[in-house]
Every structure is written in C-alpha cells, then in structure tokens.
Amino acid sequence: MSTVSLRPATPDDVAQMLQIEKMSYPEPWNSTQFLEEMNKSYSRVLVLTDDETDEFVAGYIVYWVQVEGVSLHNVAVDVKWRGLGFAKKMLHAMINEAVRDEIPKVILEVRVSNTGAIHLYQQLGFIKTHERQKFYKDGEAALVMELKTSDLSTTIQ
Ligand SMILES: CC(C)(COP(=O)(O)OP(=O)(O)OC[C@H]1O[C@@H](n2cnc3c(N)ncnc32)[C@H](O)[C@@H]1OP(=O)(O)O)[C@@H](O)C(=O)NCCC(=O)NCCS
C-alpha cells in the first residue's frame, strides 16, 4: 500500500469493511449496521484507501457529529496495516471536525481489556471518565473516555 487517504464510504466498500470487522471484534457489526450508518445525516462513515486505486480499504471509522458532542462508534484497521499510524490519522480527522465545528467534546467507549486502543486514545489526549459495567454482550465493562476540544489549541495533522 502506497499512501492512503480518507473518503466517505460507499455500499461498495462494505464487503472489505466486513472482512476487517470480523478480524477486529468479538461482536462484529453486520452489513446492515454499516449501511444504516451511511444513511444517518449525523453519522460519518469514512474509509482509508490507497491513493493508487482508491479501492483497497485499509481501515475505517464511524462517528456521530451532534451539537453536544462527537461520539466514536467504530474504528478498525486491517491487521496487515496496523502499527503504521492509520488509526491515528482517522481519529485526527474526527477530532479536527469537532474542533472546526466548535463541538465541546469527543467521547468514546472501549473495552477495559483493549489496552492497545486505550493507549492510543490517551496519546491523543483522551481522559478516562468512568466505567460502564457489563456494557458489552459478553459481560465486559466499557471504559468511557473523553476529550474536551477546548483543551486543544489548534487542529492536529
Ligand atoms: C486499535 C487499532 C484501531 C489501532 O490501529 P493502528 O492503525 O495499528 O494504530 P496506529 O498505528 O495509528 O497507532 C497509533 C498509536 O497507538 C498505540 N497503539 C496502537 N495499537 C497498539 C497496541 N496494540 N498496543 C499498544 N499501543 C498501541 C501506539 O502507541 C501507536 O503510537 P506510536 O506507535 O506512535 O507509539 C487497531 O489495533 C484495531 O483495528 N484493533 C481492533 C479494533 C479495535 O480494537 N478498535 C478500537 C475499539 S474502541
């Protein structure tokens, strides 16, 4: 994969997104969930594709933009392309949209066992606020994390 860029996902991307989803989560989303998100006015479904063909999906992000806050609903990177800063690039796009639109905070939930993702969110300035017990179907608790956009002086690259 050469360089990559973010663009809005289309229904044609869903097959590749499902492949990544299955290797990424114990309770993966199905195609209906991705397609429903694409039809919500306040939902952003973005894919990271290679600049050469714009066809190969390396990862994706789903977040909601609402006046009270931006909320992250899904972010995943193909196992073949992890550790290259791709998740950080997608999360920066989400945070920059919140800053640009003067939305006060970005919030997310993450499994308490997902130490890699928690580390990544902390690097970006997210702070742990509280835990939600038995948040996931298998009984695992979620850590709720928040980033206040007023704590960021300018947009990040
Ligand atoms: C979490 C995930 C999206 C990270 O994607 P990625 O593209 O590999 O992440 P990046 O390369 O952008 O990582 C950026 C930083 O996060 C940290 N990080 C990412 N994955 C990590 C891991 N497994 N362990 C420790 N730190 C990790 C690193 O510190 C890295 O920064 P650095 O290398 O500059 O120090 C990816 O592992 C994934 O798809 N996991 C399955 C789905 C998932 O758990 N999503 C989050 C749900 S809330």
JSON list of C-alpha atoms and ligand atoms in Angstrom, two decimals:
[
{"chain": "A", "resi": 1, "resn": "MET", "atom": "CA", "xyz": [0.00, 0.00, 0.00]},
{"chain": "A", "resi": 2, "resn": "SER", "atom": "CA", "xyz": [1.39, 3.41, -1.01]},
{"chain": "A", "resi": 3, "resn": "THR", "atom": "CA", "xyz": [-0.04, 6.49, 0.65]},
{"chain": "A", "resi": 4, "resn": "VAL", "atom": "CA", "xyz": [-3.60, 6.45, 1.93]},
{"chain": "A", "resi": 5, "resn": "SER", "atom": "CA", "xyz": [-6.44, 8.96, 2.16]},
{"chain": "A", "resi": 6, "resn": "LEU", "atom": "CA", "xyz": [-9.81, 9.15, 3.88]},
{"chain": "A", "resi": 7, "resn": "ARG", "atom": "CA", "xyz": [-13.05, 9.42, 1.96]},
{"chain": "A", "resi": 8, "resn": "PRO", "atom": "CA", "xyz": [-16.72, 8.73, 2.71]},
{"chain": "A", "resi": 9, "resn": "ALA", "atom": "CA", "xyz": [-17.56, 5.02, 2.47]},
{"chain": "A", "resi": 10, "resn": "THR", "atom": "CA", "xyz": [-19.98, 3.73, -0.15]},
{"chain": "A", "resi": 11, "resn": "PRO", "atom": "CA", "xyz": [-22.01, 0.49, -0.16]},
{"chain": "A", "resi": 12, "resn": "ASP", "atom": "CA", "xyz": [-19.33, -0.98, -2.48]},
{"chain": "A", "resi": 13, "resn": "ASP", "atom": "CA", "xyz": [-16.81, -0.77, 0.38]},
{"chain": "A", "resi": 14, "resn": "VAL", "atom": "CA", "xyz": [-18.90, -2.79, 2.82]},
{"chain": "A", "resi": 15, "resn": "ALA", "atom": "CA", "xyz": [-17.58, -6.24, 1.81]},
{"chain": "A", "resi": 16, "resn": "GLN", "atom": "CA", "xyz": [-14.00, -5.21, 2.63]},
{"chain": "A", "resi": 17, "resn": "MET", "atom": "CA", "xyz": [-15.13, -3.44, 5.82]},
{"chain": "A", "resi": 18, "resn": "LEU", "atom": "CA", "xyz": [-16.82, -6.66, 6.99]},
{"chain": "A", "resi": 19, "resn": "GLN", "atom": "CA", "xyz": [-13.59, -8.62, 6.47]},
{"chain": "A", "resi": 20, "resn": "ILE", "atom": "CA", "xyz": [-11.71, -6.16, 8.68]},
{"chain": "A", "resi": 21, "resn": "GLU", "atom": "CA", "xyz": [-14.58, -6.04, 11.17]},
{"chain": "A", "resi": 22, "resn": "LYS", "atom": "CA", "xyz": [-14.55, -9.84, 11.63]},
{"chain": "A", "resi": 23, "resn": "MET", "atom": "CA", "xyz": [-10.83, -9.91, 12.37]},
{"chain": "A", "resi": 24, "resn": "SER", "atom": "CA", "xyz": [-11.13, -6.95, 14.74]},
{"chain": "A", "resi": 25, "resn": "TYR", "atom": "CA", "xyz": [-14.04, -7.56, 17.11]},
{"chain": "A", "resi": 26, "resn": "PRO", "atom": "CA", "xyz": [-15.58, -10.39, 19.14]},
{"chain": "A", "resi": 27, "resn": "GLU", "atom": "CA", "xyz": [-19.03, -8.93, 18.33]},
{"chain": "A", "resi": 28, "resn": "PRO", "atom": "CA", "xyz": [-18.60, -7.65, 14.75]},
{"chain": "A", "resi": 29, "resn": "TRP", "atom": "CA", "xyz": [-21.10, -5.34, 13.05]},
{"chain": "A", "resi": 30, "resn": "ASN", "atom": "CA", "xyz": [-23.03, -6.77, 10.07]},
{"chain": "A", "resi": 31, "resn": "SER", "atom": "CA", "xyz": [-23.55, -5.13, 6.67]},
{"chain": "A", "resi": 32, "resn": "THR", "atom": "CA", "xyz": [-26.95, -3.68, 7.69]},
{"chain": "A", "resi": 33, "resn": "GLN", "atom": "CA", "xyz": [-25.34, -1.78, 10.54]},
{"chain": "A", "resi": 34, "resn": "PHE", "atom": "CA", "xyz": [-22.74, -0.19, 8.24]},
{"chain": "A", "resi": 35, "resn": "LEU", "atom": "CA", "xyz": [-25.36, 0.65, 5.61]},
{"chain": "A", "resi": 36, "resn": "GLU", "atom": "CA", "xyz": [-27.71, 2.18, 8.19]},
{"chain": "A", "resi": 37, "resn": "GLU", "atom": "CA", "xyz": [-24.88, 4.41, 9.46]},
{"chain": "A", "resi": 38, "resn": "MET", "atom": "CA", "xyz": [-24.26, 5.64, 5.89]},
{"chain": "A", "resi": 39, "resn": "ASN", "atom": "CA", "xyz": [-27.88, 6.84, 5.76]},
{"chain": "A", "resi": 40, "resn": "LYS", "atom": "CA", "xyz": [-27.87, 8.85, 9.00]},
{"chain": "A", "resi": 41, "resn": "SER", "atom": "CA", "xyz": [-27.32, 12.56, 8.43]},
{"chain": "A", "resi": 42, "resn": "TYR", "atom": "CA", "xyz": [-25.27, 12.93, 11.63]},
{"chain": "A", "resi": 43, "resn": "SER", "atom": "CA", "xyz": [-23.11, 9.84, 11.08]},
{"chain": "A", "resi": 44, "resn": "ARG", "atom": "CA", "xyz": [-19.73, 9.87, 9.33]},
{"chain": "A", "resi": 45, "resn": "VAL", "atom": "CA", "xyz": [-18.56, 6.59, 7.82]},
{"chain": "A", "resi": 46, "resn": "LEU", "atom": "CA", "xyz": [-15.08, 7.09, 6.37]},
{"chain": "A", "resi": 47, "resn": "VAL", "atom": "CA", "xyz": [-12.71, 4.59, 4.77]},
{"chain": "A", "resi": 48, "resn": "LEU", "atom": "CA", "xyz": [-8.96, 4.81, 4.45]},
{"chain": "A", "resi": 49, "resn": "THR", "atom": "CA", "xyz": [-7.99, 3.66, 0.93]},
{"chain": "A", "resi": 50, "resn": "ASP", "atom": "CA", "xyz": [-4.80, 3.51, -1.12]},
{"chain": "A", "resi": 51, "resn": "ASP", "atom": "CA", "xyz": [-4.16, 6.58, -3.27]},
{"chain": "A", "resi": 52, "resn": "GLU", "atom": "CA", "xyz": [-3.17, 4.49, -6.29]},
{"chain": "A", "resi": 53, "resn": "THR", "atom": "CA", "xyz": [-6.52, 2.76, -6.92]},
{"chain": "A", "resi": 54, "resn": "ASP", "atom": "CA", "xyz": [-8.77, 4.18, -4.18]},
{"chain": "A", "resi": 55, "resn": "GLU", "atom": "CA", "xyz": [-10.19, 0.62, -3.93]},
{"chain": "A", "resi": 56, "resn": "PHE", "atom": "CA", "xyz": [-8.30, -1.17, -1.17]},
{"chain": "A", "resi": 57, "resn": "VAL", "atom": "CA", "xyz": [-9.76, -0.44, 2.24]},
{"chain": "A", "resi": 58, "resn": "ALA", "atom": "CA", "xyz": [-7.08, -0.43, 4.97]},
{"chain": "A", "resi": 59, "resn": "GLY", "atom": "CA", "xyz": [-9.40, 0.76, 7.75]},
{"chain": "A", "resi": 60, "resn": "TYR", "atom": "CA", "xyz": [-12.48, 2.76, 8.61]},
{"chain": "A", "resi": 61, "resn": "ILE", "atom": "CA", "xyz": [-14.02, 4.98, 11.22]},
{"chain": "A", "resi": 62, "resn": "VAL", "atom": "CA", "xyz": [-17.65, 5.63, 12.19]},
{"chain": "A", "resi": 63, "resn": "TYR", "atom": "CA", "xyz": [-18.57, 8.61, 14.37]},
{"chain": "A", "resi": 64, "resn": "TRP", "atom": "CA", "xyz": [-21.58, 10.79, 15.09]},
{"chain": "A", "resi": 65, "resn": "VAL", "atom": "CA", "xyz": [-21.46, 14.58, 14.94]},
{"chain": "A", "resi": 66, "resn": "GLN", "atom": "CA", "xyz": [-24.03, 16.15, 17.26]},
{"chain": "A", "resi": 67, "resn": "VAL", "atom": "CA", "xyz": [-24.06, 19.60, 18.86]},
{"chain": "A", "resi": 68, "resn": "GLU", "atom": "CA", "xyz": [-23.47, 18.23, 22.35]},
{"chain": "A", "resi": 69, "resn": "GLY", "atom": "CA", "xyz": [-20.57, 16.03, 21.31]},
{"chain": "A", "resi": 70, "resn": "VAL", "atom": "CA", "xyz": [-18.88, 13.89, 18.70]},
{"chain": "A", "resi": 71, "resn": "SER", "atom": "CA", "xyz": [-19.04, 10.18, 19.59]},
{"chain": "A", "resi": 72, "resn": "LEU", "atom": "CA", "xyz": [-16.86, 7.42, 18.20]},
{"chain": "A", "resi": 73, "resn": "HIS", "atom": "CA", "xyz": [-18.77, 4.27, 17.27]},
{"chain": "A", "resi": 74, "resn": "ASN", "atom": "CA", "xyz": [-16.23, 2.17, 15.40]},
{"chain": "A", "resi": 75, "resn": "VAL", "atom": "CA", "xyz": [-12.62, 2.32, 14.31]},
{"chain": "A", "resi": 76, "resn": "ALA", "atom": "CA", "xyz": [-10.60, -0.56, 12.90]},
{"chain": "A", "resi": 77, "resn": "VAL", "atom": "CA", "xyz": [-7.53, -1.17, 10.78]},
{"chain": "A", "resi": 78, "resn": "ASP", "atom": "CA", "xyz": [-6.75, -4.30, 8.73]},
{"chain": "A", "resi": 79, "resn": "VAL", "atom": "CA", "xyz": [-4.30, -6.45, 10.72]},
{"chain": "A", "resi": 80, "resn": "LYS", "atom": "CA", "xyz": [-1.86, -6.27, 7.78]},
{"chain": "A", "resi": 81, "resn": "TRP", "atom": "CA", "xyz": [-1.66, -2.49, 8.11]},
{"chain": "A", "resi": 82, "resn": "ARG", "atom": "CA", "xyz": [-1.61, -1.95, 11.87]},
{"chain": "A", "resi": 83, "resn": "GLY", "atom": "CA", "xyz": [1.14, -0.02, 13.62]},
{"chain": "A", "resi": 84, "resn": "LEU", "atom": "CA", "xyz": [1.57, 2.45, 10.74]},
{"chain": "A", "resi": 85, "resn": "GLY", "atom": "CA", "xyz": [-0.38, 5.37, 12.22]},
{"chain": "A", "resi": 86, "resn": "PHE", "atom": "CA", "xyz": [-3.55, 4.70, 10.21]},
{"chain": "A", "resi": 87, "resn": "ALA", "atom": "CA", "xyz": [-5.89, 4.71, 13.24]},
{"chain": "A", "resi": 88, "resn": "LYS", "atom": "CA", "xyz": [-4.27, 7.93, 14.44]},
{"chain": "A", "resi": 89, "resn": "LYS", "atom": "CA", "xyz": [-4.89, 9.53, 11.04]},
{"chain": "A", "resi": 90, "resn": "MET", "atom": "CA", "xyz": [-8.60, 8.61, 11.17]},
{"chain": "A", "resi": 91, "resn": "LEU", "atom": "CA", "xyz": [-9.01, 9.77, 14.77]},
{"chain": "A", "resi": 92, "resn": "HIS", "atom": "CA", "xyz": [-7.31, 13.08, 13.92]},
{"chain": "A", "resi": 93, "resn": "ALA", "atom": "CA", "xyz": [-9.92, 13.64, 11.18]},
{"chain": "A", "resi": 94, "resn": "MET", "atom": "CA", "xyz": [-12.70, 13.08, 13.73]},
{"chain": "A", "resi": 95, "resn": "ILE", "atom": "CA", "xyz": [-11.13, 15.38, 16.32]},
{"chain": "A", "resi": 96, "resn": "ASN", "atom": "CA", "xyz": [-10.46, 18.08, 13.72]},
{"chain": "A", "resi": 97, "resn": "GLU", "atom": "CA", "xyz": [-14.12, 18.04, 12.68]},
{"chain": "A", "resi": 98, "resn": "ALA", "atom": "CA", "xyz": [-15.15, 18.56, 16.32]},
{"chain": "A", "resi": 99, "resn": "VAL", "atom": "CA", "xyz": [-12.69, 21.47, 16.67]},
{"chain": "A", "resi": 100, "resn": "ARG", "atom": "CA", "xyz": [-13.77, 23.05, 13.38]},
{"chain": "A", "resi": 101, "resn": "ASP", "atom": "CA", "xyz": [-17.46, 22.85, 14.29]},
{"chain": "A", "resi": 102, "resn": "GLU", "atom": "CA", "xyz": [-16.79, 24.07, 17.86]},
{"chain": "A", "resi": 103, "resn": "ILE", "atom": "CA", "xyz": [-18.30, 20.92, 19.37]},
{"chain": "A", "resi": 104, "resn": "PRO", "atom": "CA", "xyz": [-17.25, 20.81, 23.04]},
{"chain": "A", "resi": 105, "resn": "LYS", "atom": "CA", "xyz": [-16.14, 17.21, 23.39]},
{"chain": "A", "resi": 106, "resn": "VAL", "atom": "CA", "xyz": [-15.42, 13.86, 21.78]},
{"chain": "A", "resi": 107, "resn": "ILE", "atom": "CA", "xyz": [-16.47, 10.75, 23.69]},
{"chain": "A", "resi": 108, "resn": "LEU", "atom": "CA", "xyz": [-15.92, 7.03, 23.22]},
{"chain": "A", "resi": 109, "resn": "GLU", "atom": "CA", "xyz": [-16.31, 3.65, 24.91]},
{"chain": "A", "resi": 110, "resn": "VAL", "atom": "CA", "xyz": [-13.61, 0.99, 24.80]},
{"chain": "A", "resi": 111, "resn": "ARG", "atom": "CA", "xyz": [-13.37, -2.49, 26.31]},
{"chain": "A", "resi": 112, "resn": "VAL", "atom": "CA", "xyz": [-11.35, -2.37, 29.55]},
{"chain": "A", "resi": 113, "resn": "SER", "atom": "CA", "xyz": [-9.15, -5.18, 28.15]},
{"chain": "A", "resi": 114, "resn": "ASN", "atom": "CA", "xyz": [-8.28, -3.26, 24.93]},
{"chain": "A", "resi": 115, "resn": "THR", "atom": "CA", "xyz": [-5.04, -1.83, 26.24]},
{"chain": "A", "resi": 116, "resn": "GLY", "atom": "CA", "xyz": [-3.68, -1.01, 22.76]},
{"chain": "A", "resi": 117, "resn": "ALA", "atom": "CA", "xyz": [-6.66, 1.17, 21.86]},
{"chain": "A", "resi": 118, "resn": "ILE", "atom": "CA", "xyz": [-6.71, 2.78, 25.35]},
{"chain": "A", "resi": 119, "resn": "HIS", "atom": "CA", "xyz": [-3.03, 3.68, 24.92]},
{"chain": "A", "resi": 120, "resn": "LEU", "atom": "CA", "xyz": [-3.78, 5.20, 21.51]},
{"chain": "A", "resi": 121, "resn": "TYR", "atom": "CA", "xyz": [-6.67, 7.30, 22.86]},
{"chain": "A", "resi": 122, "resn": "GLN", "atom": "CA", "xyz": [-4.53, 8.52, 25.77]},
{"chain": "A", "resi": 123, "resn": "GLN", "atom": "CA", "xyz": [-1.82, 9.57, 23.31]},
{"chain": "A", "resi": 124, "resn": "LEU", "atom": "CA", "xyz": [-4.43, 11.72, 21.57]},
{"chain": "A", "resi": 125, "resn": "GLY", "atom": "CA", "xyz": [-5.43, 13.39, 24.86]},
{"chain": "A", "resi": 126, "resn": "PHE", "atom": "CA", "xyz": [-8.49, 11.37, 25.85]},
{"chain": "A", "resi": 127, "resn": "ILE", "atom": "CA", "xyz": [-9.04, 11.08, 29.61]},
{"chain": "A", "resi": 128, "resn": "LYS", "atom": "CA", "xyz": [-10.78, 8.18, 31.37]},
{"chain": "A", "resi": 129, "resn": "THR", "atom": "CA", "xyz": [-14.02, 9.43, 32.95]},
{"chain": "A", "resi": 130, "resn": "HIS", "atom": "CA", "xyz": [-15.77, 6.32, 34.28]},
{"chain": "A", "resi": 131, "resn": "GLU", "atom": "CA", "xyz": [-16.55, 2.65, 33.62]},
{"chain": "A", "resi": 132, "resn": "ARG", "atom": "CA", "xyz": [-19.84, 1.12, 32.46]},
{"chain": "A", "resi": 133, "resn": "GLN", "atom": "CA", "xyz": [-20.17, -2.36, 33.95]},
{"chain": "A", "resi": 134, "resn": "LYS", "atom": "CA", "xyz": [-21.43, -5.19, 31.68]},
{"chain": "A", "resi": 135, "resn": "PHE", "atom": "CA", "xyz": [-21.58, -2.80, 28.73]},
{"chain": "A", "resi": 136, "resn": "TYR", "atom": "CA", "xyz": [-20.81, -5.47, 26.13]},
{"chain": "A", "resi": 137, "resn": "LYS", "atom": "CA", "xyz": [-22.94, -8.55, 25.43]},
{"chain": "A", "resi": 138, "resn": "ASP", "atom": "CA", "xyz": [-20.25, -10.89, 26.80]},
{"chain": "A", "resi": 139, "resn": "GLY", "atom": "CA", "xyz": [-20.34, -9.02, 30.13]},
{"chain": "A", "resi": 140, "resn": "GLU", "atom": "CA", "xyz": [-17.13, -6.98, 29.75]},
{"chain": "A", "resi": 141, "resn": "ALA", "atom": "CA", "xyz": [-17.08, -3.44, 31.14]},
{"chain": "A", "resi": 142, "resn": "ALA", "atom": "CA", "xyz": [-16.51, -0.37, 28.98]},
{"chain": "A", "resi": 143, "resn": "LEU", "atom": "CA", "xyz": [-14.16, 2.45, 29.83]},
{"chain": "A", "resi": 144, "resn": "VAL", "atom": "CA", "xyz": [-15.68, 5.82, 28.91]},
{"chain": "A", "resi": 145, "resn": "MET", "atom": "CA", "xyz": [-13.10, 8.33, 27.66]},
{"chain": "A", "resi": 146, "resn": "GLU", "atom": "CA", "xyz": [-13.49, 11.99, 26.77]},
{"chain": "A", "resi": 147, "resn": "LEU", "atom": "CA", "xyz": [-11.52, 14.70, 25.01]},
{"chain": "A", "resi": 148, "resn": "LYS", "atom": "CA", "xyz": [-12.52, 18.33, 25.54]},
{"chain": "A", "resi": 149, "resn": "THR", "atom": "CA", "xyz": [-11.88, 20.32, 22.38]},
{"chain": "A", "resi": 150, "resn": "SER", "atom": "CA", "xyz": [-11.21, 23.44, 24.45]},
{"chain": "A", "resi": 151, "resn": "ASP", "atom": "CA", "xyz": [-8.07, 21.65, 25.68]},
{"chain": "A", "resi": 152, "resn": "LEU", "atom": "CA", "xyz": [-6.75, 21.60, 22.09]},
{"chain": "A", "resi": 153, "resn": "SER", "atom": "CA", "xyz": [-5.28, 24.88, 20.89]},
{"chain": "A", "resi": 154, "resn": "THR", "atom": "CA", "xyz": [-5.49, 24.17, 17.17]},
{"chain": "A", "resi": 155, "resn": "THR", "atom": "CA", "xyz": [-6.29, 21.41, 14.68]},
{"chain": "A", "resi": 156, "resn": "ILE", "atom": "CA", "xyz": [-3.90, 18.49, 14.51]},
{"chain": "A", "resi": 157, "resn": "GLN", "atom": "CA", "xyz": [-2.46, 16.76, 11.45]},
{"chain": "B", "resi": 1, "resn": "LIG", "atom": "C1", "xyz": [-6.80, -0.15, 17.79]},
{"chain": "B", "resi": 1, "resn": "LIG", "atom": "C2", "xyz": [-6.45, -0.08, 16.30]},
{"chain": "B", "resi": 1, "resn": "LIG", "atom": "C3", "xyz": [-7.59, 0.64, 15.57]},
{"chain": "B", "resi": 1, "resn": "LIG", "atom": "C4", "xyz": [-5.13, 0.69, 16.15]},
{"chain": "B", "resi": 1, "resn": "LIG", "atom": "O1", "xyz": [-4.85, 0.82, 14.77]},
{"chain": "B", "resi": 1, "resn": "LIG", "atom": "P1", "xyz": [-3.37, 1.16, 14.23]},
{"chain": "B", "resi": 1, "resn": "LIG", "atom": "O2", "xyz": [-3.51, 1.73, 12.87]},
{"chain": "B", "resi": 1, "resn": "LIG", "atom": "O3", "xyz": [-2.50, -0.02, 14.40]},
{"chain": "B", "resi": 1, "resn": "LIG", "atom": "O4", "xyz": [-2.92, 2.27, 15.27]},
{"chain": "B", "resi": 1, "resn": "LIG", "atom": "P2", "xyz": [-1.79, 3.36, 14.99]},
{"chain": "B", "resi": 1, "resn": "LIG", "atom": "O5", "xyz": [-0.70, 2.75, 14.15]},
{"chain": "B", "resi": 1, "resn": "LIG", "atom": "O6", "xyz": [-2.43, 4.60, 14.49]},
{"chain": "B", "resi": 1, "resn": "LIG", "atom": "O7", "xyz": [-1.27, 3.55, 16.47]},
{"chain": "B", "resi": 1, "resn": "LIG", "atom": "C5", "xyz": [-1.07, 4.78, 17.00]},
{"chain": "B", "resi": 1, "resn": "LIG", "atom": "C6", "xyz": [-0.56, 4.64, 18.41]},
{"chain": "B", "resi": 1, "resn": "LIG", "atom": "O8", "xyz": [-1.42, 3.83, 19.20]},
{"chain": "B", "resi": 1, "resn": "LIG", "atom": "C7", "xyz": [-0.68, 2.95, 20.04]},
{"chain": "B", "resi": 1, "resn": "LIG", "atom": "N1", "xyz": [-1.11, 1.59, 19.78]},
{"chain": "B", "resi": 1, "resn": "LIG", "atom": "C8", "xyz": [-1.85, 1.15, 18.74]},
{"chain": "B", "resi": 1, "resn": "LIG", "atom": "N2", "xyz": [-2.07, -0.18, 18.85]},
{"chain": "B", "resi": 1, "resn": "LIG", "atom": "C9", "xyz": [-1.43, -0.56, 19.99]},
{"chain": "B", "resi": 1, "resn": "LIG", "atom": "C10", "xyz": [-1.28, -1.80, 20.65]},
{"chain": "B", "resi": 1, "resn": "LIG", "atom": "N3", "xyz": [-1.82, -2.93, 20.18]},
{"chain": "B", "resi": 1, "resn": "LIG", "atom": "N4", "xyz": [-0.58, -1.83, 21.79]},
{"chain": "B", "resi": 1, "resn": "LIG", "atom": "C11", "xyz": [-0.02, -0.70, 22.30]},
{"chain": "B", "resi": 1, "resn": "LIG", "atom": "N5", "xyz": [-0.13, 0.51, 21.71]},
{"chain": "B", "resi": 1, "resn": "LIG", "atom": "C12", "xyz": [-0.82, 0.57, 20.58]},
{"chain": "B", "resi": 1, "resn": "LIG", "atom": "C13", "xyz": [0.77, 3.12, 19.70]},
{"chain": "B", "resi": 1, "resn": "LIG", "atom": "O9", "xyz": [1.34, 3.79, 20.79]},
{"chain": "B", "resi": 1, "resn": "LIG", "atom": "C14", "xyz": [0.80, 3.98, 18.46]},
{"chain": "B", "resi": 1, "resn": "LIG", "atom": "O10", "xyz": [1.64, 5.08, 18.54]},
{"chain": "B", "resi": 1, "resn": "LIG", "atom": "P3", "xyz": [3.21, 5.03, 18.31]},
{"chain": "B", "resi": 1, "resn": "LIG", "atom": "O11", "xyz": [3.49, 3.80, 17.51]},
{"chain": "B", "resi": 1, "resn": "LIG", "atom": "O12", "xyz": [3.48, 6.31, 17.60]},
{"chain": "B", "resi": 1, "resn": "LIG", "atom": "O13", "xyz": [3.73, 4.99, 19.70]},
{"chain": "B", "resi": 1, "resn": "LIG", "atom": "C15", "xyz": [-6.25, -1.50, 15.69]},
{"chain": "B", "resi": 1, "resn": "LIG", "atom": "O14", "xyz": [-5.36, -2.23, 16.51]},
{"chain": "B", "resi": 1, "resn": "LIG", "atom": "C16", "xyz": [-7.53, -2.28, 15.51]},
{"chain": "B", "resi": 1, "resn": "LIG", "atom": "O15", "xyz": [-8.20, -2.22, 14.46]},
{"chain": "B", "resi": 1, "resn": "LIG", "atom": "N6", "xyz": [-7.93, -3.05, 16.55]},
{"chain": "B", "resi": 1, "resn": "LIG", "atom": "C17", "xyz": [-9.18, -3.80, 16.52]},
{"chain": "B", "resi": 1, "resn": "LIG", "atom": "C18", "xyz": [-10.38, -2.89, 16.63]},
{"chain": "B", "resi": 1, "resn": "LIG", "atom": "C19", "xyz": [-10.35, -2.05, 17.89]},
{"chain": "B", "resi": 1, "resn": "LIG", "atom": "O16", "xyz": [-10.00, -2.52, 18.97]},
{"chain": "B", "resi": 1, "resn": "LIG", "atom": "N7", "xyz": [-10.78, -0.79, 17.76]},
{"chain": "B", "resi": 1, "resn": "LIG", "atom": "C20", "xyz": [-10.91, 0.13, 18.88]},
{"chain": "B", "resi": 1, "resn": "LIG", "atom": "C21", "xyz": [-12.22, -0.12, 19.54]},
{"chain": "B", "resi": 1, "resn": "LIG", "atom": "S1", "xyz": [-12.65, 1.08, 20.74]}
]
